[in-house]
CSV table of C-alpha atoms in Angstrom, one decimal:
chain,number,residue,atom,x,y,z
A,39,MET,CA,42.2,-2.2,55.0
A,40,GLU,CA,39.3,-4.5,55.4
A,41,GLU,CA,37.5,-2.9,52.5
A,42,ARG,CA,40.6,-3.0,50.4
A,43,THR,CA,40.9,-6.8,50.8
A,44,TYR,CA,37.2,-7.1,50.0
A,45,THR,CA,37.5,-5.1,46.7
A,46,LYS,CA,40.6,-6.9,45.7
A,47,GLY,CA,38.8,-10.2,46.2
A,48,LEU,CA,35.9,-8.9,44.2
A,49,LEU,CA,38.1,-8.0,41.2
A,50,GLU,CA,39.6,-11.5,41.4
A,51,ALA,CA,36.2,-13.0,41.4
A,52,LEU,CA,35.2,-11.0,38.3
A,53,LEU,CA,38.3,-12.0,36.5
A,54,PHE,CA,37.8,-15.6,37.5
A,55,LEU,CA,34.3,-15.6,36.0
A,56,SER,CA,35.2,-14.0,32.7
A,57,SER,CA,36.7,-15.8,29.7
A,58,ASP,CA,37.7,-12.7,27.8
A,59,PRO,CA,40.2,-10.1,28.9
A,60,ILE,CA,38.3,-7.4,30.9
A,61,LYS,CA,39.3,-3.8,30.5
A,62,LEU,CA,40.5,-1.8,33.5
A,63,SER,CA,37.6,0.7,33.1
A,64,ALA,CA,35.0,-2.1,33.1
A,65,LEU,CA,36.6,-3.6,36.2
A,66,ALA,CA,36.7,-0.3,38.1
A,67,LYS,CA,33.1,0.4,37.2
A,68,SER,CA,31.9,-2.9,38.3
A,69,ALA,CA,33.7,-2.7,41.6
A,70,GLY,CA,32.6,0.9,42.1
A,71,ILE,CA,36.2,2.2,42.5
A,72,GLU,CA,38.5,4.7,40.8
A,73,LYS,CA,40.6,3.4,37.9
A,74,THR,CA,43.9,4.3,39.7
A,75,GLU,CA,42.8,2.2,42.7
A,76,ALA,CA,41.7,-0.7,40.5
A,77,ARG,CA,45.1,-0.6,38.7
A,78,GLU,CA,46.9,-0.7,42.0
A,79,LEU,CA,44.9,-3.7,43.2
A,80,LEU,CA,45.2,-5.5,39.9
A,81,ASP,CA,49.0,-5.0,39.9
A,82,GLU,CA,49.0,-6.6,43.3
A,83,LEU,CA,46.9,-9.5,42.1
A,84,ILE,CA,49.3,-10.0,39.2
A,85,LEU,CA,52.2,-10.1,41.6
A,86,ASP,CA,50.4,-12.4,44.0
A,87,TYR,CA,49.9,-15.0,41.2
A,88,GLN,CA,53.5,-14.5,40.0
A,89,GLU,CA,54.9,-15.2,43.4
A,90,LYS,CA,52.8,-18.2,43.9
A,91,GLU,CA,54.1,-19.7,40.6
A,92,GLY,CA,51.1,-21.8,40.3
A,93,GLY,CA,49.3,-23.3,37.3
A,94,PHE,CA,47.9,-20.1,36.1
A,95,LEU,CA,48.7,-16.4,36.1
A,96,LEU,CA,46.9,-13.1,35.8
A,97,ARG,CA,48.1,-11.2,32.8
A,98,GLU,CA,47.5,-8.0,30.9
A,99,ILE,CA,46.4,-9.1,27.4
A,100,ALA,CA,45.2,-6.9,24.6
A,101,GLY,CA,44.5,-4.0,26.9
A,102,GLY,CA,42.6,-6.1,29.5
A,103,TYR,CA,43.1,-8.5,32.3
A,104,GLN,CA,42.8,-12.2,32.0
A,105,PHE,CA,43.6,-15.4,33.8
A,106,ILE,CA,45.8,-17.6,31.6
A,107,THR,CA,47.7,-20.9,32.2
A,108,ASN,CA,51.3,-20.6,33.2
A,109,GLN,CA,53.6,-20.7,30.2
A,110,LYS,CA,55.8,-23.3,31.9
A,111,TYR,CA,53.0,-25.8,31.3
A,112,SER,CA,52.6,-24.7,27.7
A,113,GLU,CA,54.1,-27.8,26.1
A,114,ILE,CA,52.4,-30.4,28.3
A,115,LEU,CA,49.0,-28.7,28.1
A,116,ALA,CA,49.3,-28.4,24.3
A,117,HIS,CA,50.0,-32.1,24.4
A,118,ILE,CA,47.1,-33.0,26.7
A,119,PHE,CA,44.5,-30.8,25.0
A,120,LYS,CA,45.6,-31.7,21.5
A,121,ASP,CA,42.2,-30.9,19.9
A,122,LYS,CA,41.9,-27.6,21.7
A,123,LYS,CA,45.3,-26.5,20.9
A,124,ARG,CA,45.6,-23.7,18.4
A,125,GLU,CA,47.3,-24.3,15.1
A,126,THR,CA,50.7,-22.7,15.0
A,127,LEU,CA,51.4,-20.4,12.1
A,128,SER,CA,53.9,-21.2,9.3
A,129,ARG,CA,57.3,-19.5,9.2
A,130,GLY,CA,56.6,-17.5,6.1
A,131,THR,CA,53.4,-16.2,7.6
A,132,LEU,CA,55.2,-15.3,10.8
A,133,ASP,CA,57.9,-13.5,8.9
A,134,THR,CA,55.3,-11.4,7.1
A,135,LEU,CA,53.4,-10.8,10.3
A,136,ALA,CA,56.6,-9.7,12.0
A,137,ILE,CA,57.3,-7.1,9.3
A,138,ILE,CA,53.7,-5.8,9.5
A,139,ALA,CA,53.8,-5.7,13.3
A,140,TYR,CA,57.0,-3.7,13.5
A,141,LYS,CA,56.6,-1.5,10.4
A,142,GLN,CA,52.9,-0.7,10.5
A,143,PRO,CA,51.3,0.9,8.9
A,144,ILE,CA,52.8,-0.6,5.8
A,145,THR,CA,51.9,-1.0,2.2
A,146,LEU,CA,52.1,-4.2,0.1
A,147,THR,CA,54.9,-2.8,-2.0
A,148,GLU,CA,57.0,-1.9,1.1
A,149,LEU,CA,56.3,-5.4,2.4
A,150,ASP,CA,57.4,-7.0,-0.9
A,151,GLU,CA,60.6,-4.9,-0.8
A,152,ILE,CA,61.7,-6.3,2.6
A,153,ARG,CA,60.6,-9.9,1.9
A,154,GLY,CA,61.9,-10.0,-1.6
A,155,VAL,CA,58.8,-11.9,-2.7
A,156,SER,CA,55.2,-11.0,-3.4
A,157,SER,CA,53.3,-11.0,-0.2
A,158,ARG,CA,49.7,-10.6,-1.5
A,159,ALA,CA,48.6,-14.1,-0.7
A,160,MET,CA,50.3,-14.0,2.7
A,161,VAL,CA,48.5,-10.8,3.7
A,162,ALA,CA,45.2,-12.2,2.5
A,163,SER,CA,45.7,-15.3,4.6
A,164,LEU,CA,46.7,-13.1,7.6
A,165,MET,CA,43.6,-11.0,7.1
A,166,SER,CA,41.3,-14.0,7.0
A,167,LYS,CA,42.9,-15.1,10.3
A,168,LYS,CA,42.0,-11.6,11.5
A,169,LEU,CA,45.6,-10.9,12.6
A,170,VAL,CA,46.0,-8.1,10.1
A,171,LYS,CA,43.7,-5.5,8.8
A,172,ALA,CA,43.6,-2.5,6.4
A,173,VAL,CA,44.2,0.6,8.5
A,174,GLY,CA,44.1,3.3,5.9
A,175,GLN,CA,45.5,4.5,2.7
A,176,LYS,CA,48.9,6.0,2.0
A,177,GLU,CA,48.8,9.5,0.6
A,178,VAL,CA,50.9,8.7,-2.4
A,179,PRO,CA,49.8,8.3,-6.0
A,180,GLY,CA,47.5,5.3,-6.3
A,181,ARG,CA,46.6,5.5,-2.6
A,182,PRO,CA,47.8,2.0,-1.7
A,183,THR,CA,46.2,0.3,1.3
A,184,LEU,CA,48.1,0.4,4.5
A,185,TYR,CA,48.1,-2.7,6.7
A,186,GLY,CA,48.4,-3.0,10.5
A,187,THR,CA,47.9,-5.6,13.2
A,188,THR,CA,44.6,-6.2,15.0
A,189,ASN,CA,43.4,-6.7,18.5
A,190,GLU,CA,43.3,-10.4,17.8
A,191,PHE,CA,47.0,-10.2,17.0
A,192,LEU,CA,47.6,-9.1,20.6
A,193,LEU,CA,45.3,-11.8,21.9
A,194,HIS,CA,47.0,-14.5,19.8
A,195,PHE,CA,50.4,-13.7,21.1
A,196,GLY,CA,49.3,-12.8,24.6
A,197,LEU,CA,50.6,-9.3,24.4
A,198,SER,CA,49.1,-6.3,26.3
A,199,LYS,CA,50.1,-3.7,23.7
A,200,LEU,CA,52.2,-3.4,20.6
A,201,THR,CA,55.2,-2.1,22.5
A,202,ASP,CA,55.4,-5.4,24.4
A,203,LEU,CA,56.6,-7.1,21.2
A,204,PRO,CA,60.2,-8.4,21.6
A,205,THR,CA,62.7,-5.8,20.3
A,206,PRO,CA,64.0,-6.7,16.9
A,207,VAL,CA,67.7,-7.4,16.9
A,208,GLU,CA,69.8,-5.2,14.6
A,209,VAL,CA,71.8,-7.7,12.5
A,210,LYS,CA,74.7,-5.3,12.2
A,211,GLU,CA,75.1,-5.4,16.0
A,212,LEU,CA,75.8,-9.1,15.8
A,213,LYS,CA,79.1,-10.6,15.1
A,214,PHE,CA,79.1,-13.1,12.2
A,215,GLU,CA,79.5,-16.1,14.4
A,216,GLU,CA,76.3,-15.0,16.3
A,217,PHE,CA,74.0,-15.6,13.4
A,218,THR,CA,72.6,-18.7,15.1
A,219,PRO,CA,69.1,-19.2,16.2
A,220,GLU,CA,70.2,-19.4,19.9
A,221,SER,CA,71.5,-15.8,19.9
A,222,ILE,CA,68.1,-14.5,19.0
A,223,ILE,CA,66.3,-15.8,22.1
A,224,VAL,CA,68.7,-14.2,24.6
A,225,THR,CA,67.4,-10.6,24.7
A,226,ASP,CA,65.0,-9.6,27.4
A,227,GLU,CA,61.4,-10.1,26.4
A,228,THR,CA,60.0,-7.5,28.7
A,229,GLU,CA,62.3,-4.8,27.5
A,230,MET,CA,60.5,-2.0,25.8
A,231,ASN,CA,61.6,-1.1,22.3
A,232,PRO,CA,63.0,2.4,22.4
A,233,ASP,CA,63.1,2.6,18.6
A,234,PHE,CA,59.5,1.6,18.2
A,235,ASP,CA,57.9,4.8,17.0
A,236,THR,CA,54.3,4.9,18.1
A,237,SER,CA,53.6,8.4,16.7
A,238,THR,CA,53.3,7.0,13.2
A,239,LEU,CA,50.6,4.6,14.1
A,240,PRO,CA,47.0,5.3,13.2
A,241,ASP,CA,44.8,6.8,15.9
A,242,GLU,CA,43.1,3.6,16.9
A,243,LEU,CA,46.4,1.9,17.5
A,244,GLN,CA,47.7,4.9,19.4
A,245,GLU,CA,45.1,4.2,22.0
A,246,GLU,CA,46.2,0.6,22.3
A,247,VAL,CA,49.8,1.7,22.8
B,210,MET,CA,81.7,-23.5,-5.7
B,211,SER,CA,80.5,-23.0,-2.2
B,212,GLN,CA,77.0,-24.2,-2.7
B,213,SER,CA,76.8,-27.4,-0.7
B,214,PRO,CA,74.2,-30.1,-1.2
B,215,GLU,CA,73.1,-29.5,2.4
B,216,PHE,CA,72.1,-26.0,1.5
B,217,ILE,CA,69.8,-27.2,-1.3
B,218,VAL,CA,68.1,-29.6,1.1
B,219,ARG,CA,67.5,-26.9,3.6
B,220,TRP,CA,66.0,-24.8,0.8
B,221,GLN,CA,63.6,-27.5,-0.2
B,222,ASN,CA,62.6,-28.2,3.4
B,223,GLN,CA,61.1,-24.7,3.7
B,224,ASP,CA,57.4,-24.2,3.3
B,225,GLY,CA,57.7,-23.7,-0.4
B,226,GLY,CA,58.7,-21.3,-3.1
B,227,LEU,CA,56.4,-18.6,-2.1
B,228,THR,CA,57.5,-18.2,1.5
B,229,GLU,CA,61.2,-18.1,0.7
B,230,GLY,CA,62.5,-15.5,-1.7
B,231,PRO,CA,65.8,-14.7,-3.4
B,232,LEU,CA,66.9,-12.6,-0.4
B,233,THR,CA,66.8,-15.7,1.7
B,234,VAL,CA,68.8,-17.6,-0.8
B,235,LEU,CA,71.3,-14.8,-1.0
B,236,TRP,CA,71.6,-14.8,2.7
B,237,SER,CA,72.1,-18.5,2.8
B,238,LEU,CA,74.9,-18.2,0.3
B,239,ILE,CA,76.6,-15.5,2.3
B,240,ASP,CA,76.2,-17.6,5.3
B,241,SER,CA,78.0,-20.5,3.7
B,242,TYR,CA,81.0,-18.2,2.8
B,243,LYS,CA,81.7,-17.7,6.5
B,244,VAL,CA,82.8,-14.1,6.1
B,245,ASP,CA,81.3,-10.8,7.1
B,246,ILE,CA,78.6,-9.5,4.8
B,247,PHE,CA,80.6,-6.4,4.1
B,248,GLU,CA,83.4,-8.5,2.7
B,249,VAL,CA,81.3,-10.6,0.4
B,250,SER,CA,82.5,-10.5,-3.2
B,251,LEU,CA,79.9,-9.3,-5.7
B,252,SER,CA,81.2,-11.5,-8.6
B,253,ARG,CA,81.3,-14.6,-6.4
B,254,ILE,CA,77.8,-14.2,-5.2
B,255,THR,CA,76.5,-13.4,-8.6
B,256,SER,CA,77.9,-16.5,-10.1
B,257,ASP,CA,76.8,-18.6,-7.2
B,258,PHE,CA,73.3,-17.3,-7.4
B,259,ILE,CA,73.1,-18.0,-11.1
B,260,GLN,CA,74.5,-21.5,-10.3
B,261,PHE,CA,71.8,-21.9,-7.7
B,262,LEU,CA,69.2,-21.0,-10.2
B,263,ARG,CA,70.5,-23.7,-12.6
B,264,THR,CA,70.8,-26.4,-10.0
B,265,SER,CA,67.4,-25.7,-8.6
B,266,GLN,CA,65.9,-25.8,-12.1
B,267,SER,CA,67.2,-29.3,-12.4
B,268,LEU,CA,65.7,-30.1,-9.0
B,269,SER,CA,62.4,-28.8,-10.4
B,270,ILE,CA,61.8,-26.3,-7.8
B,271,GLU,CA,59.1,-23.9,-9.1
B,272,LEU,CA,61.0,-20.7,-9.7
B,273,THR,CA,59.2,-17.4,-9.3
B,274,SER,CA,60.0,-14.3,-11.3
B,275,GLU,CA,61.5,-12.7,-8.3
B,276,PHE,CA,64.5,-15.0,-8.6
B,277,ALA,CA,65.1,-14.0,-12.2
B,278,VAL,CA,64.8,-10.4,-11.2
B,279,MET,CA,67.4,-10.8,-8.4
B,280,ALA,CA,69.8,-12.6,-10.8
B,281,SER,CA,69.5,-9.9,-13.4
B,282,HIS,CA,69.9,-7.2,-10.7
B,283,LEU,CA,73.1,-8.9,-9.5
B,284,VAL,CA,74.5,-9.1,-13.0
B,285,TYR,CA,73.7,-5.5,-13.5
B,286,LEU,CA,75.5,-4.5,-10.3
B,287,LYS,CA,78.4,-6.6,-11.4
B,288,SER,CA,78.6,-5.0,-14.8
B,289,LYS,CA,78.4,-1.6,-13.3
B,290,ALA,CA,81.3,-2.5,-11.0
B,291,LEU,CA,83.4,-3.7,-13.9
B,292,LEU,CA,83.3,-0.3,-15.6
B,293,PRO,CA,86.6,1.4,-15.2
B,294,ASP,CA,86.6,3.8,-12.3
B,295,PRO,CA,89.0,6.7,-13.1
B,296,GLY,CA,89.9,7.2,-9.4
B,297,PHE,CA,90.6,3.5,-8.9
B,298,GLU,CA,93.7,2.0,-10.4
B,299,GLU,CA,94.1,-1.4,-8.6
B,300,GLU,CA,94.2,-4.2,-11.1
B,301,ASP,CA,92.4,-7.2,-9.6
B,302,TYR,CA,89.9,-5.3,-7.4
B,303,ASP,CA,87.0,-7.5,-6.4
B,304,PRO,CA,84.1,-5.3,-5.7
B,305,PRO,CA,82.0,-6.0,-2.6
B,306,LEU,CA,78.3,-6.0,-2.4
B,307,PRO,CA,76.9,-2.6,-3.0
B,308,LYS,CA,75.5,-0.8,0.1
B,309,GLU,CA,71.9,-0.8,-0.9
B,310,LEU,CA,71.9,-4.6,-1.4
B,311,VAL,CA,73.6,-5.1,1.9
B,312,ASP,CA,71.1,-2.9,3.7
B,313,LYS,CA,68.3,-4.8,2.0
B,314,LEU,CA,69.7,-8.1,3.1
B,315,LEU,CA,70.3,-6.9,6.7
B,316,GLU,CA,66.7,-5.6,6.9
B,317,HIS,CA,65.4,-8.9,5.5
B,318,LYS,CA,67.4,-10.9,8.0
B,319,LYS,CA,66.3,-8.6,10.9
B,320,PHE,CA,62.7,-9.4,10.2
B,321,GLN,CA,63.4,-13.0,9.6
B,322,MET,CA,64.8,-13.2,13.1
B,323,ALA,CA,61.9,-11.2,14.5
B,324,GLY,CA,59.7,-13.7,12.8
B,325,GLN,CA,61.6,-16.5,14.5
B,326,ARG,CA,60.9,-14.9,17.9
B,327,LEU,CA,57.2,-14.5,17.0
B,328,ALA,CA,57.3,-18.2,16.1
B,329,GLU,CA,58.6,-19.1,19.5
B,330,LEU,CA,55.9,-16.9,21.1
B,331,ASP,CA,53.3,-18.5,18.8
B,332,ARG,CA,54.4,-22.0,19.9
B,333,LEU,CA,54.3,-20.9,23.6
B,334,THR,CA,50.9,-19.2,23.5
B,335,ALA,CA,49.4,-22.1,21.5
B,336,GLY,CA,49.7,-24.1,24.7
B,337,MET,CA,48.4,-21.4,27.0
B,338,PHE,CA,44.7,-21.6,27.7
B,339,THR,CA,42.1,-19.3,29.3
B,340,ARG,CA,38.9,-20.3,31.0
B,341,GLU,CA,35.9,-21.0,28.9
B,342,THR,CA,32.8,-19.4,30.5
B,343,ASN,CA,29.9,-17.6,29.1
B,344,GLN,CA,29.8,-15.0,31.8
B,345,VAL,CA,30.1,-11.5,30.3
B,346,LEU,CA,30.8,-8.5,32.4
B,347,ASP,CA,28.5,-5.7,31.3
B,348,GLU,CA,31.1,-3.8,29.4
B,349,THR,CA,29.2,-0.9,28.2
B,350,GLU,CA,32.3,0.7,26.9
B,351,VAL,CA,33.2,-1.9,24.3
B,352,TRP,CA,32.4,-0.4,21.0
B,353,LEU,CA,34.0,-1.8,17.9
B,354,ASP,CA,34.8,-0.2,14.6
B,355,VAL,CA,32.2,-1.0,12.1
B,356,SER,CA,33.1,-2.5,8.7
B,357,LEU,CA,31.3,-1.6,5.5
B,358,VAL,CA,29.8,-5.1,5.6
B,359,ASP,CA,28.2,-4.4,9.0
B,360,LEU,CA,26.8,-1.1,7.8
B,361,ILE,CA,25.3,-2.7,4.7
B,362,SER,CA,23.7,-5.5,6.8
B,363,ALA,CA,22.3,-2.9,9.2
B,364,PHE,CA,20.7,-1.1,6.3
B,365,ASN,CA,19.5,-4.3,5.0
B,366,SER,CA,17.7,-5.1,8.2
B,367,ILE,CA,16.0,-1.7,8.1
B,368,LEU,CA,15.0,-2.3,4.5
B,369,GLU,CA,13.5,-5.6,5.4
B,370,GLN,CA,11.5,-4.1,8.2
B,371,GLU,CA,10.0,-1.9,5.5
B,372,SER,CA,8.9,-4.6,3.2
B,373,SER,CA,5.4,-3.1,3.0
B,374,ASN,CA,6.7,-0.5,0.8
B,375,GLU,CA,7.9,-3.1,-1.6
B,376,MET,CA,5.7,-1.9,-4.5
B,377,GLU,CA,6.9,1.7,-4.2
B,378,ASP,CA,9.1,2.9,-7.0
B,379,LEU,CA,12.6,3.7,-5.8
B,380,VAL,CA,12.9,6.7,-8.1
B,381,PRO,CA,9.6,8.2,-9.0
B,382,ILE,CA,10.0,9.4,-12.5
B,383,TYR,CA,7.2,12.0,-12.5
B,384,GLU,CA,8.3,13.8,-9.3
B,385,GLY,CA,11.4,15.2,-10.8
B,386,VAL,CA,13.5,16.0,-7.7
B,387,SER,CA,13.5,13.5,-4.9
B,388,GLN,CA,12.1,14.5,-1.6
B,389,TYR,CA,15.2,13.3,0.2
B,390,SER,CA,18.7,14.4,-0.9
B,391,VAL,CA,21.9,13.1,0.4
B,392,GLU,CA,23.0,16.7,1.2
B,393,ASP,CA,19.9,17.2,3.3
B,394,LYS,CA,20.5,14.0,5.2
B,395,MET,CA,24.1,15.0,5.8
B,396,ALA,CA,23.1,18.4,7.1
B,397,TYR,CA,20.4,16.7,9.3
B,398,LEU,CA,23.0,14.2,10.6
B,399,GLN,CA,25.6,16.8,11.3
B,400,GLY,CA,23.0,18.9,13.1
B,401,LEU,CA,22.0,16.0,15.3
B,402,LEU,CA,25.7,15.3,16.0
B,403,GLU,CA,26.3,18.9,17.0
B,404,LYS,CA,23.5,18.7,19.4
B,405,ASN,CA,23.9,15.3,20.9
B,406,GLY,CA,27.5,14.3,20.2
B,407,GLU,CA,26.4,10.9,19.2
B,408,ILE,CA,23.3,9.5,17.5
B,409,HIS,CA,21.8,6.1,17.2
B,410,PHE,CA,21.4,4.6,13.8
B,411,MET,CA,17.6,4.7,13.9
B,412,ASP,CA,17.6,8.4,14.8
B,413,LEU,CA,18.6,9.2,11.2
B,414,PHE,CA,15.0,8.8,10.1
B,415,GLU,CA,12.4,11.4,10.6
B,416,THR,CA,9.6,8.9,10.9
B,417,GLU,CA,9.1,5.5,12.5
B,418,LYS,CA,8.6,3.9,9.1
B,419,PRO,CA,11.1,5.4,6.7
B,420,GLU,CA,10.6,5.2,3.0
B,421,LYS,CA,13.1,3.5,0.8
B,422,LYS,CA,14.2,6.8,-0.7
B,423,GLU,CA,15.0,8.1,2.8
B,424,ILE,CA,16.9,4.9,3.8
B,425,VAL,CA,19.0,5.1,0.7
B,426,ALA,CA,19.7,8.8,1.2
B,427,ALA,CA,20.6,8.2,4.9
B,428,PHE,CA,22.9,5.3,4.0
B,429,LEU,CA,24.8,7.5,1.5
B,430,ALA,CA,24.9,10.4,3.9
B,431,VAL,CA,26.5,8.2,6.6
B,432,LEU,CA,29.1,6.9,4.1
B,433,GLU,CA,29.8,10.5,3.1
B,434,VAL,CA,30.3,11.9,6.6
B,435,VAL,CA,32.5,9.0,7.5
B,436,LYS,CA,34.6,9.6,4.4
B,437,ILE,CA,35.1,13.3,5.2
B,438,ARG,CA,36.0,12.2,8.7
B,439,VAL,CA,33.3,14.3,10.5
B,440,CYS,CA,32.3,11.2,12.5
B,441,LYS,CA,32.9,7.6,12.9
B,442,VAL,CA,30.6,4.6,13.1
B,443,ILE,CA,30.9,2.1,16.0
B,444,GLN,CA,29.1,-1.0,17.0
B,445,HIS,CA,28.4,-2.4,20.5
B,446,ALA,CA,30.4,-5.6,21.0
B,447,VAL,CA,27.5,-7.4,22.8
B,448,PHE,CA,24.3,-6.1,21.3
B,449,GLY,CA,25.4,-5.1,17.9
B,450,GLU,CA,23.7,-1.7,18.1
B,451,ILE,CA,25.3,0.8,15.7
B,452,LYS,CA,26.1,4.4,16.8
B,453,ILE,CA,27.5,7.4,15.0
B,454,VAL,CA,29.8,9.5,17.0
B,455,LYS,CA,31.7,12.7,16.4
B,456,VAL,CA,35.4,12.3,15.9
């Protein structure tokens, strides 16, 4: 038991020292333990910080583990650290990003079809922000480029993997009166999306999922 | 005329013509009717949409071609619905929106709402900070995918090392066939891969000081084997070293 506490503390120290998310394999290797044991200890650590409800939490982000400030202080911290605060994205950009995130890999034409407007400029801007990248080419005439989200996308939104994205609400399931912004927030954030088909993702994304 | 001034204001308050398309306008119109989307009348929405185009022209909103396309599509759908249907006798039948347009609108709305949730997440994470330290855990397993630009710059650095060969002709005219062919390099590369599973970039050259011809052949060979998906090229996150590994 003694040694277990020691290793758990060591993992905590490693995470405390690092600014980037650390992968499970790297943590296990550094601490000299098996991955399964490391995962168990890390899960415990995550719970410890959750129960403490303090200023920061341990979270799984972009396939690694990282300390990050508690979201309940998000607003005030954004206010205090005005110049460090990240710019938020525009609505049009976010709508485009949402389609790419849920529909990836997707071509520009398919994107335009859903948005009803040309998305070329929007995709270029998302690519320059490194949130979106070309992931391949569709095997149809013209071989159009397919786009998907990047690791930075996960980092940006504090997600561990793509399946952690909030489940899209089927509009048909809503009554007409429910088409209000409030109704959108209600669904459970942690719920996994059963319709999210990961098998169509390119290999590199498969690993992330 | 259901189009209220309030709606126009909302439209103008958005990020601009490019971010909001005709589908958004259609949806707003349907929204203002306060009926279910499956009961929206095709002729009503067509005339309202065209009315919207006229009004917004006078408000000097820059109109994109997409709006004109949507308007003509609506008129086309309406004209099609007006054609006599032998199996349908009712006199004043008001056709609803066709299914494909409804589906398109619902899909559009679905992703708009998903975008809205991403916006909330974006706002939330913008205020969530991580520690800023420069301690890096030796993550030997972090290998990133290499972009074409990285590859070219890697080759560039090798070419620069070899500046002593500057005067050498790239393609010697008199020799006829070049000593190094891309095919040979590919075979050499694949042979090495079979043996070792992975090779470092510098292993590609037979000598310490490769000639330009060899460098060029090696570069093309790497591009070729990546293209035929025999192997992929990865780069270490920390040291920037480039490795070629079997897929």
